[in-house]
C-alpha positions in Angstrom: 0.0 0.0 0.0 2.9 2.3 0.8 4.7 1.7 -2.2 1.2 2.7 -3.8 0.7 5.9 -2.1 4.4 7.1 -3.1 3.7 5.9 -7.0 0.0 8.0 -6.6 1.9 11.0 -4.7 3.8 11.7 -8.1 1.2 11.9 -9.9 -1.5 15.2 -10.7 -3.9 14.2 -8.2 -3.5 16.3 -5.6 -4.7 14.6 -2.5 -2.9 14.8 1.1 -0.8 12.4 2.3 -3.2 10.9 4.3 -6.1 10.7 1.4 -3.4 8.9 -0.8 -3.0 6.5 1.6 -6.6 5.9 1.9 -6.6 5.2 -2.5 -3.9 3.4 -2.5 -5.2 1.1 0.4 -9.4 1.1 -1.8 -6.8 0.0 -5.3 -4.9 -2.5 -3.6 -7.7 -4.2 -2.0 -9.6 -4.1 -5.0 -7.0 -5.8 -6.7 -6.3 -8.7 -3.8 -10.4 -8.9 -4.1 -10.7 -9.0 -7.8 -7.8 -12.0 -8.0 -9.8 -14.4 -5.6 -12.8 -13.7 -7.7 -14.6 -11.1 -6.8 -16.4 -8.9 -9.5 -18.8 -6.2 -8.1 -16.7 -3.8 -6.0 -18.1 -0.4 -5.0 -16.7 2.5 -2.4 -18.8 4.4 -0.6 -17.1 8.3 0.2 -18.4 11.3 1.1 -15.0 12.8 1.2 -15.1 15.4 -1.4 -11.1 14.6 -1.7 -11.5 11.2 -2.8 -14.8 11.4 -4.8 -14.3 10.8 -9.1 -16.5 14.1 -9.6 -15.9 18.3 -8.5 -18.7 20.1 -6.7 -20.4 20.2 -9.7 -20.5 16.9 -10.9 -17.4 17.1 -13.4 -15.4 14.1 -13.6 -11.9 14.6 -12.1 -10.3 12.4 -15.1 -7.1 10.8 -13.1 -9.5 9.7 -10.2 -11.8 8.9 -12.3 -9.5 7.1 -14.3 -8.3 4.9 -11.5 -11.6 3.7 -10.4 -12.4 3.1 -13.9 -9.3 1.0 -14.5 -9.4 -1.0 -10.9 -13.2 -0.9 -12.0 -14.6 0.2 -8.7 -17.8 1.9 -8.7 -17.9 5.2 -6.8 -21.1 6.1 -4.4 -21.0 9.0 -2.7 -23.2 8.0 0.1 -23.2 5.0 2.5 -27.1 4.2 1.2 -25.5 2.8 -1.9 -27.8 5.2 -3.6 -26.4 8.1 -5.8 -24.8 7.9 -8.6 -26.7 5.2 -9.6 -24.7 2.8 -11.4 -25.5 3.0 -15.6 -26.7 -0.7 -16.6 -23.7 -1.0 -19.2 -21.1 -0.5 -16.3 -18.8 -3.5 -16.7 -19.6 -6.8 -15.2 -16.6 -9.0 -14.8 -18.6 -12.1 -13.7 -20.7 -12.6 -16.8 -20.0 -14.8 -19.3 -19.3 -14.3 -22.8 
């Protein structure tokens, strides 16, 4: 996770120390869950640091990016509820 959170400190993000910690810690689990099979992951945030969208509901592309690419859906309340997840968002369990 360390090693993580120096690799995502170099990048454009700019989140604190202690946020990177916190992504690198959501990617690397994602990735430990996704190789023993799991294939719906979500993170629930209300941290406006760590959320994938602005104020106004622009994308921030890097985060975004990284969620996108450890596919991990992004709520940004603990209900689960908002933003709904679109129905062609990736499902790594189905079978072609």
């Amino acid at each position: 996770m360390l090693d993580r959170a120096i690799d995502l400190a170099q990048t454009d993000l700019s989140l604190e120390p202690f946020d990177q910690a916190i992504l690198a810690a959501i990617l690397g689990r994602a990735e430990e869950l996704r190789s023993q099979g799991e294939t719906e992951l979500c993170f629930c945030v209300t941290d406006a640091d760590l959320q994938p969208w602005d104020r106004r509901g622009n994308a921030k592309q890097l985060l975004t990016k990284l969620y996108d690419e450890a596919t991990i859906w992004v709520f940004g309340d603990f209900g689960m509820n908002a933003p709904e997840r679109p129905d062609d968002w990736p499902d790594l369990g189905a079978k072609a």
